[in-house]
Coordinates of C-alpha atoms and ligand atoms in Angstrom, one line a residue:
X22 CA 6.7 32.8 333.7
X23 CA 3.3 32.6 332.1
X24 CA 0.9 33.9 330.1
X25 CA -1.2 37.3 330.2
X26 CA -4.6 36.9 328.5
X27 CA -6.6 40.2 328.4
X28 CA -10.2 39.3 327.3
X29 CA -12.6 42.5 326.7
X30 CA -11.1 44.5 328.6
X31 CA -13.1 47.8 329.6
X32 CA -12.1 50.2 331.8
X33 CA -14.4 53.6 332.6
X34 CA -13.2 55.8 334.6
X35 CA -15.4 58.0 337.2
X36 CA -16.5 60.6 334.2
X37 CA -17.7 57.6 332.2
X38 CA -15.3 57.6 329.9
X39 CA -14.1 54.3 328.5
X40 CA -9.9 55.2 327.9
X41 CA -9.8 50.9 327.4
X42 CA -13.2 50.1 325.5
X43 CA -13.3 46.1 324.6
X44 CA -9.7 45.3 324.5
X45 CA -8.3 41.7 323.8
X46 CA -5.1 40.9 323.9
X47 CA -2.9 37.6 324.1
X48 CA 0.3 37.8 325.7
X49 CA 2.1 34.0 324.6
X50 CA 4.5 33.1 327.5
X51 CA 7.9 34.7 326.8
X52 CA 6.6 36.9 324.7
X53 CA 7.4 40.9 323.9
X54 CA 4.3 42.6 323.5
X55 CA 4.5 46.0 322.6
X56 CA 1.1 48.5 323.6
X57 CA 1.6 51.4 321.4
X58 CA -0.2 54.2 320.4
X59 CA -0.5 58.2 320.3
X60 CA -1.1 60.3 324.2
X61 CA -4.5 59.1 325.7
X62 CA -4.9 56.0 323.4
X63 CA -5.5 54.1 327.2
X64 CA -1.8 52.2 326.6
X65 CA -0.7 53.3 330.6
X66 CA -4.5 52.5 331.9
X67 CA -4.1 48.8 330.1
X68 CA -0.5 47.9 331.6
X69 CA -1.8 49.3 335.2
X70 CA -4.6 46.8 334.6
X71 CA -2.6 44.2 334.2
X72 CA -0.2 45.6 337.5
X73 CA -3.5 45.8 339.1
X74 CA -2.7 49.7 340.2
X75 CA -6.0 50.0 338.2
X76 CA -9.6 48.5 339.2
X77 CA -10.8 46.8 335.6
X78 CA -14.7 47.6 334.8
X79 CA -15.2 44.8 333.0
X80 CA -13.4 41.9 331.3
X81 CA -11.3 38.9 332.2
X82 CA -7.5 39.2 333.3
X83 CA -5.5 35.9 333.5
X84 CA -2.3 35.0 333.7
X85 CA -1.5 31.8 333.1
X86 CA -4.9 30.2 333.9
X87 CA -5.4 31.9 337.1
X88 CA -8.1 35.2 336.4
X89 CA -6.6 37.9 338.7
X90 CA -9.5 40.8 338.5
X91 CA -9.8 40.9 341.8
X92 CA -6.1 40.0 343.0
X93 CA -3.8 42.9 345.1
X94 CA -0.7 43.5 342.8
X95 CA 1.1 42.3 345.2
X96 CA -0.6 38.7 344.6
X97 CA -0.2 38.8 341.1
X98 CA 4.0 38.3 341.2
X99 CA 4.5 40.8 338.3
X100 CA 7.3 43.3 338.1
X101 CA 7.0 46.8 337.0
X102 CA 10.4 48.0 335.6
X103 CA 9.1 52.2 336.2
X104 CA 10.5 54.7 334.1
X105 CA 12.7 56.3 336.9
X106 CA 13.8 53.1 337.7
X107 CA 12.7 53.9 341.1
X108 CA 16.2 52.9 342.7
X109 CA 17.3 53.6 346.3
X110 CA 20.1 56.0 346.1
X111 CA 21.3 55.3 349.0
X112 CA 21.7 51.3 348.9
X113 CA 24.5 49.9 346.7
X114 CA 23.6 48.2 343.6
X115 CA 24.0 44.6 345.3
X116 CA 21.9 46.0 348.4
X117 CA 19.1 47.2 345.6
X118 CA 18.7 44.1 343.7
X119 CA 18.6 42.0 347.1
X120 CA 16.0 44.1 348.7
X121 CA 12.9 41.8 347.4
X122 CA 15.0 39.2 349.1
X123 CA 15.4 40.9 352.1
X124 CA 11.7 41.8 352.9
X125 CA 10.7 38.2 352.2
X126 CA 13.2 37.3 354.8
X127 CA 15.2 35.3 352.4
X128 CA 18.1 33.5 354.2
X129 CA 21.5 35.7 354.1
X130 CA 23.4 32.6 351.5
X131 CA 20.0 32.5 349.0
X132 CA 20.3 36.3 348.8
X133 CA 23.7 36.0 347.6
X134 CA 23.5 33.1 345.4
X135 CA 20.2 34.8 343.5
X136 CA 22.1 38.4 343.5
X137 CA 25.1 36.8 342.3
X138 CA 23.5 35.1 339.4
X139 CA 21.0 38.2 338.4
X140 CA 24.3 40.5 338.3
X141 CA 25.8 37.4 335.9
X142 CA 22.9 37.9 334.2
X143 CA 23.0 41.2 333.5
X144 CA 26.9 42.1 333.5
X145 CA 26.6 43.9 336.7
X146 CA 29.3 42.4 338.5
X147 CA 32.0 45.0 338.6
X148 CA 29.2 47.8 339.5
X149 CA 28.0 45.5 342.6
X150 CA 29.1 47.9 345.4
X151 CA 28.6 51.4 343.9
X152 CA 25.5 53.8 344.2
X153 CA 22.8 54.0 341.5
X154 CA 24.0 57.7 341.4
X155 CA 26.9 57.0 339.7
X156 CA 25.9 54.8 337.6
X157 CA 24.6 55.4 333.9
X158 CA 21.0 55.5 332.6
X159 CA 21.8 52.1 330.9
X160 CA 22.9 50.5 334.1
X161 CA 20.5 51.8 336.5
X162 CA 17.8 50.3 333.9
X163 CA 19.8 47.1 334.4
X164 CA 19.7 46.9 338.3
X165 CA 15.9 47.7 338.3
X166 CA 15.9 44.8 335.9
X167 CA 17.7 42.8 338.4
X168 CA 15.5 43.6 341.3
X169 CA 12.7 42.3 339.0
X170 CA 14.9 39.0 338.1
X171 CA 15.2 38.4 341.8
X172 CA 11.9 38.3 342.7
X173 CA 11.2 35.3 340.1
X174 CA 8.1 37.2 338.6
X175 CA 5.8 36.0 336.3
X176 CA 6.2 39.1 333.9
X177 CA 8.3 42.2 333.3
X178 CA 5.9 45.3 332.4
X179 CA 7.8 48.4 331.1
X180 CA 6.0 51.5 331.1
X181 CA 7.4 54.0 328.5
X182 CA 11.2 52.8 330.4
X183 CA 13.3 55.3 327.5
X184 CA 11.1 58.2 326.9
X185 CA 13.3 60.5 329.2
X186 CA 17.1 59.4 327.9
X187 CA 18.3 61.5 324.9
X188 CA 18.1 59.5 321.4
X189 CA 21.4 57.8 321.5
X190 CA 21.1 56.4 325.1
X191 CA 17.7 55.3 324.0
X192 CA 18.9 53.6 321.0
X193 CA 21.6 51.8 323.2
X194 CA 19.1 50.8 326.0
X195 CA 16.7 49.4 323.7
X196 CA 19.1 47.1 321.8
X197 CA 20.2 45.7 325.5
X198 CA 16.4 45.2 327.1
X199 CA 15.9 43.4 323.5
X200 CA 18.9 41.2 324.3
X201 CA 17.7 40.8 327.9
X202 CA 14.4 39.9 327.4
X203 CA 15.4 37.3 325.2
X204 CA 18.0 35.6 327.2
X205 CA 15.8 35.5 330.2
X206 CA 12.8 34.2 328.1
X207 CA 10.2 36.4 330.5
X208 CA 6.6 37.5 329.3
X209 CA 7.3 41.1 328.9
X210 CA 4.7 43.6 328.1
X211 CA 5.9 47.3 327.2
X212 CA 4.2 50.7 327.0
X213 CA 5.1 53.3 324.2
X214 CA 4.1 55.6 322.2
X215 CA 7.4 55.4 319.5
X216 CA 6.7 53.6 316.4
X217 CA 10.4 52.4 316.2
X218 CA 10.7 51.2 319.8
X219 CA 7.0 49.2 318.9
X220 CA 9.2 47.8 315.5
X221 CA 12.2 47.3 316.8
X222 CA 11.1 45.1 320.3
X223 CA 8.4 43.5 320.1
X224 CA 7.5 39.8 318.8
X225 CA 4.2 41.6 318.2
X226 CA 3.1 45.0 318.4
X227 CA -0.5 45.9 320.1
X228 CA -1.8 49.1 318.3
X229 CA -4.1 51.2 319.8
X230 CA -6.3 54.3 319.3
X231 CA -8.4 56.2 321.5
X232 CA -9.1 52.9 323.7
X233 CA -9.8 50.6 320.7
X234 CA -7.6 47.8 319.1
X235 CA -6.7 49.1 315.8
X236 CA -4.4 45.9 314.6
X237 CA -2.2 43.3 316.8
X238 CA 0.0 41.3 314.8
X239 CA 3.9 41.2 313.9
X240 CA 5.9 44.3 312.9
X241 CA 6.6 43.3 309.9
X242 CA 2.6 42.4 309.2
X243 CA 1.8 45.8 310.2
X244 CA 4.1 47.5 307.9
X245 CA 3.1 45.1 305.1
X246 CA -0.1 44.7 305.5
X247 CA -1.6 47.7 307.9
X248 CA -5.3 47.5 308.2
X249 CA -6.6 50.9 308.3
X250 CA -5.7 54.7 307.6
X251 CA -4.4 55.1 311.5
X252 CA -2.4 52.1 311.8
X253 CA -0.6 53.1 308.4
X254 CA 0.1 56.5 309.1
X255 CA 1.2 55.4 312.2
X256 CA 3.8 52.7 312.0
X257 CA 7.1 53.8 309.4
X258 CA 9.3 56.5 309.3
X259 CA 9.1 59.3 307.3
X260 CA 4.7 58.1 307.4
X261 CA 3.1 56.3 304.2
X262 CA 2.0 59.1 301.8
X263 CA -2.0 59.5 301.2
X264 CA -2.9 60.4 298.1
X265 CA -6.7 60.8 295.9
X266 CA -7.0 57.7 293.9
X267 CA -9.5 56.1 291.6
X268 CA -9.4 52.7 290.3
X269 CA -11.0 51.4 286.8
X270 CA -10.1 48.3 286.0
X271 CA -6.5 47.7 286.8
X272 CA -5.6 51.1 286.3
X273 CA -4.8 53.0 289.5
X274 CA -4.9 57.0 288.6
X275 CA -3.1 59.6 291.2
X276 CA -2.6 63.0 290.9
X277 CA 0.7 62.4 289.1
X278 CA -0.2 60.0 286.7
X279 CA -1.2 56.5 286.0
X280 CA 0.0 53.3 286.8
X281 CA -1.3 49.5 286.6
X282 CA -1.9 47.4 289.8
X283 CA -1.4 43.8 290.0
X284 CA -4.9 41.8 289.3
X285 CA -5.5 41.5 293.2
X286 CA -5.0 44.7 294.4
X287 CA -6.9 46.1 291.6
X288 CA -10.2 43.9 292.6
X289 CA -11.4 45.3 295.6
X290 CA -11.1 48.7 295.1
X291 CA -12.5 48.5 291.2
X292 CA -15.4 51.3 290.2
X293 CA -15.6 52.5 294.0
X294 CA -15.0 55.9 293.6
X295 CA -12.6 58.5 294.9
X296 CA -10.0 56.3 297.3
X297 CA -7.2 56.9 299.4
X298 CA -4.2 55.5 298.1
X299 CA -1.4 54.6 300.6
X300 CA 2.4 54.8 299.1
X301 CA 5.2 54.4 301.2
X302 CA 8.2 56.7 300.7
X303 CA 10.7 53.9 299.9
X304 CA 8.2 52.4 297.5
X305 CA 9.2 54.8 294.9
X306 CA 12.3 55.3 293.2
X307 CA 14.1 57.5 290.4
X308 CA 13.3 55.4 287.0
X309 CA 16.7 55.0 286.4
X310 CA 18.0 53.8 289.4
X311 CA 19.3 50.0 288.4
X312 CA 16.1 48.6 290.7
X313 CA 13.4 50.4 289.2
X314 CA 15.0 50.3 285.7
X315 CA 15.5 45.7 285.8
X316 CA 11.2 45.7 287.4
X317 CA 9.5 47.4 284.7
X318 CA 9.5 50.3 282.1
X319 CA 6.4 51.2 283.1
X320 CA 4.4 52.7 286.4
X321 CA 6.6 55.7 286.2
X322 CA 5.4 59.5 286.2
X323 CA 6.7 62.6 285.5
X324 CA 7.2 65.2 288.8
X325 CA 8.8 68.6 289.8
X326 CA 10.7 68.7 292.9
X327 CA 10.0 70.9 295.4
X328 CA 12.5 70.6 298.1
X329 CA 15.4 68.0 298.6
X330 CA 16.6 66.5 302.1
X331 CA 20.1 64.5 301.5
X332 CA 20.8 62.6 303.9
X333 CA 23.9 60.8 303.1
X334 CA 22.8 57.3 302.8
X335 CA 19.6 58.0 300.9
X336 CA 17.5 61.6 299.8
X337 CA 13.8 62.5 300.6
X338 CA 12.6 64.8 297.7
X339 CA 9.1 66.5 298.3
X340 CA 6.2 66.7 295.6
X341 CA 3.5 68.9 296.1
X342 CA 0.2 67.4 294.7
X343 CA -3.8 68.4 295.3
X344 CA -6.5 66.8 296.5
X345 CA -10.0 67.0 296.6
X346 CA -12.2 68.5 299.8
X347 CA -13.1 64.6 300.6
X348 CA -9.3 63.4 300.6
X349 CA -8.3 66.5 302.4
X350 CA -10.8 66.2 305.1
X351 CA -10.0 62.5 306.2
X352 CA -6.4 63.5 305.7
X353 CA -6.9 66.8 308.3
X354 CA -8.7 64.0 310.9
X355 CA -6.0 61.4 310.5
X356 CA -3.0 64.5 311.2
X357 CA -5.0 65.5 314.1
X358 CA -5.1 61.6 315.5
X359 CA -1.4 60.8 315.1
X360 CA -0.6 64.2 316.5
X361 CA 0.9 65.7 312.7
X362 CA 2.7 62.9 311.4
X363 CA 0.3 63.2 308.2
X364 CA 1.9 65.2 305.4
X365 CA -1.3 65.9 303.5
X366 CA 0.0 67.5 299.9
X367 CA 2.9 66.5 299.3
X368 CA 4.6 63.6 298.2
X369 CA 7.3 62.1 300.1
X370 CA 10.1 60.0 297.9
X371 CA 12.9 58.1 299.2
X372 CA 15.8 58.2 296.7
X373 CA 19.1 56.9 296.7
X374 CA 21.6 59.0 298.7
X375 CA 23.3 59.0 295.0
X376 CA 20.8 61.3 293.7
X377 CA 21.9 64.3 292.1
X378 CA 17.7 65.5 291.8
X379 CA 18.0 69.4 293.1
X380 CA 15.0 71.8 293.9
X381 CA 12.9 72.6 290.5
X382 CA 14.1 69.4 288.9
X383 CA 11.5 67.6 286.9
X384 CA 12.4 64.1 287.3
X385 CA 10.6 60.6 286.5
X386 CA 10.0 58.4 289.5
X387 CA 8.9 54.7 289.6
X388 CA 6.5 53.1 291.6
X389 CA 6.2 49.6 293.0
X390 CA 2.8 48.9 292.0
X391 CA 3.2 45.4 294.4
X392 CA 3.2 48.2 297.1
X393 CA 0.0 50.4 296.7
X394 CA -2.0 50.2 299.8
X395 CA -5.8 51.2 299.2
X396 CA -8.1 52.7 301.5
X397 CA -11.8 53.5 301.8
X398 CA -12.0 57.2 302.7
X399 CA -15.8 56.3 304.3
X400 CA -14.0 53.5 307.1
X401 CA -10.8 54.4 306.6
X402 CA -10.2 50.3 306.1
X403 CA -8.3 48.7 303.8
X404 CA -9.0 47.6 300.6
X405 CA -5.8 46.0 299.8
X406 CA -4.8 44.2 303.2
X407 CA -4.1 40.7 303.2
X408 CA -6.2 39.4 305.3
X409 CA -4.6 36.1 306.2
X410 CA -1.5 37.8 306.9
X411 CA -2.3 41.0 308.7
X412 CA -3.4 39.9 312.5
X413 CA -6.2 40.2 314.5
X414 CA -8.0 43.7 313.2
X415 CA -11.4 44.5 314.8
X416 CA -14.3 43.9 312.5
X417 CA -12.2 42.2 310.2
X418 CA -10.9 39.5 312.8
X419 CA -13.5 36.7 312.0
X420 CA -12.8 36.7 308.2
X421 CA -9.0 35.9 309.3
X422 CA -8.3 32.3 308.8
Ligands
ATP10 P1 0.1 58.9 327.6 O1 1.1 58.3 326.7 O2 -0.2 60.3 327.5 O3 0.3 58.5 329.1 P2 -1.9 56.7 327.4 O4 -2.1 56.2 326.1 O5 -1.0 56.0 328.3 O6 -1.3 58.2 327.3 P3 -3.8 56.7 329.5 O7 -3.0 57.4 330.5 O8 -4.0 55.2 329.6 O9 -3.3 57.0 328.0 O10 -5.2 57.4 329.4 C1 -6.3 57.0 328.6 C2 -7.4 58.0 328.7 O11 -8.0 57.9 330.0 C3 -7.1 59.4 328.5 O12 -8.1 60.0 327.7 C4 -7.1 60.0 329.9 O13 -7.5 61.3 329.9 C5 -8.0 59.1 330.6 N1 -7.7 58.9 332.0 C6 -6.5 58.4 332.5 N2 -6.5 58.4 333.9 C7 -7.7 59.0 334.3 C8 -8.3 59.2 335.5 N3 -7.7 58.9 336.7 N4 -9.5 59.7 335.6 C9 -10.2 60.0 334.4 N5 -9.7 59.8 333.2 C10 -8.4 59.3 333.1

């Protein structure tokens, strides 16, 4: 096992263009990092890097201490886990896992012992002389895992491994390579573009947008503390809601109302003009749901219901609102940049699947003040981010202590 260390990174291809443009990135040994990011963001180019399947323009790769640029992939003693598992169908699953073995000319008793113990490993025991054809998605994933495990890499790299299983199979396979990965303890860097595959596997998540770093830190620093406009709209399901704001002294004024901020929230975004305020949809609640109601009488505002989603365990009700040529503009750019995950006039609530609110209903909801994100519409940076907290964010990295 050891360490990846990715220091600015640039990769141009032929046309000039730079799809990985200054990228740094430690990988910790045993580590899950997760590259995510929308289509073309450079996530594949960056893992192929690493692989070597792609030359690097310029920029330092190491892993562990030992700077591979110019190393064949096959000198570098990573394993790719590919999408199609790329399994021989006609080998049996013991046959497949041992066939790293077998071209290194590993004697016929080693090949058994480290077959043996990867199908341990994995619970493949029982499936050890069938066909990858009859096996399911879940345990083919598991033999290419084991043909990895075999050949004692330094690193597993996963390269978008789910994106063709249907949602259930996906959630299943990503609760096992989770349980995998940390029972073998192996460096594993992994390629998507799903926000809840980024939050759900990875020790941190590497975020990335048209070939730049965005934000690397934790999941939850990234929901908590998300640095910029892209990274917000980006990570949490149903997206943060963007609305105008303005703040004068603690006062924070939205379309719908008023409400106070807490003293450092308020500071930074003070007497600066027309904002974008950032509001999560399950940092809002009916007023007299027993949550809101015990925090506070106040930081509530009056709204009609458009539509109503009931959901069982919880509602999503759907306030239009409007917002000024400025706000809409930065709003149309962001949609366009996270392929439509923006909803730009209406608010998004997250109620409790208790809820009686119907369609036309005029209904006061609460807001967790604690919870108002602030952006500048110019940068598109935060106002509000906690700096300390919120991981390495380009131009703001040398202010984080
Ligand atoms: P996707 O999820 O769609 O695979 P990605 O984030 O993995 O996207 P990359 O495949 O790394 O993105 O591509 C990053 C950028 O580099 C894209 O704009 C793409 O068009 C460009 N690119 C990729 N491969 C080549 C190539 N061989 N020649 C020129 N440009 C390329």
């Amino acid at each position: 096992m050891a360490s990846i260390t990715m220091n600015h990174i640039v990769k141009q291809y032929g046309d000039g263009f730079p799809a990985v443009n200054d990228v740094s990135i430690d990988v910790a040994d045993g580590e899950f990092m997760i590259l995510v990011g929308p289509s073309g963001c450079g996530k594949s180019t960056l893992l192929r890097m690493i692989v070597g399947l792609e030359d690097i323009t310029s920029g330092d790769m190491l892993i562990g201490d030992r700077r591979v640029n110019d190393l064949a992939p096959r000198d570098r003693n990573l394993a790719m886990v590919f999408q199609n598992y790329a399994l021989y169908p006609h080998l049996t699953v013991y046959e497949n896992i041992a066939f790293p073995l077998r071209l290194a000319g590993v004697s016929e008793a080693e090949v058994d012992r480290q077959v043996r113990e990867a199908s341990d490993t994995l619970e493949l025991n029982e499936h050890l002389d069938r066909k990858p054809s009859n096996l399911s998605g879940g345990q083919r994933q598991r033999v290419a895992m084991g043909r990895a495990i075999v050949r004692n890499a330094d690193a597993f790299l996963f390269d978008e491994p789910l994106s063709n299983l249907d949602a259930k199979l996906r959630g299943q396979m990503r609760t096992e390579i989770a349980r995998l990965q940390k029972r073998l303890g192996i460096t594993t860097v992994y390629v998507t573009h799903d926000q809840t595959e980024a939050m759900t596997l990875g020790d941190r998540v590497a975020v990335l947008k048209r070939g730049v770093l965005q934000q690397l830190a934790t999941p939850r620093e990234l929901y908590d503390n998300p640095g910029n406009l892209f990274v917000a709209g980006f990570i949490g399901s149903p997206p943060m809601n963007f609305l105008p704001a303005t703040v004068e002294g603690t006062t924070l004024k939205l379309p719908f109302g008023e409400i106070e901020l807490p003293a450092e929230r308020a500071e930074r975004a003070a007497g600066r003009g027309l904002l974008i305020a950032g509001i999560r949809p399950e940092s809002f609640a009916e007023a007299s749901a027993p949550h809101a109601r015990e925090v506070s009488d106040a930081n509530t505002f009056d709204a009609t219901i458009d539509v109503v989603e009931w959901l069982g365990n919880e509602t999503y009700a759907y306030l239009p609102f409007e917002a000024p040529p400025e706000v809409l503009q930065q709003l149309q750019q962001l949609e366009q940049e996270l392929d439509g995950e923006v909803v730009r006039t209406q608010l998004v609530v997250t109620l409790d699947g208790a809820s009686e609110v119907k369609s036309g209903d005029t209904v006061k909801i609460w807001v967790d003040a604690a919870k108002v994100h602030l952006f500048d519409p110019a940068t598109s940076e935060s106002l509000t981010v906690d700096l300390a907290k919120a991981g390495k964010i380009p131009g703001l990295a040398d202010t984080v202590s």
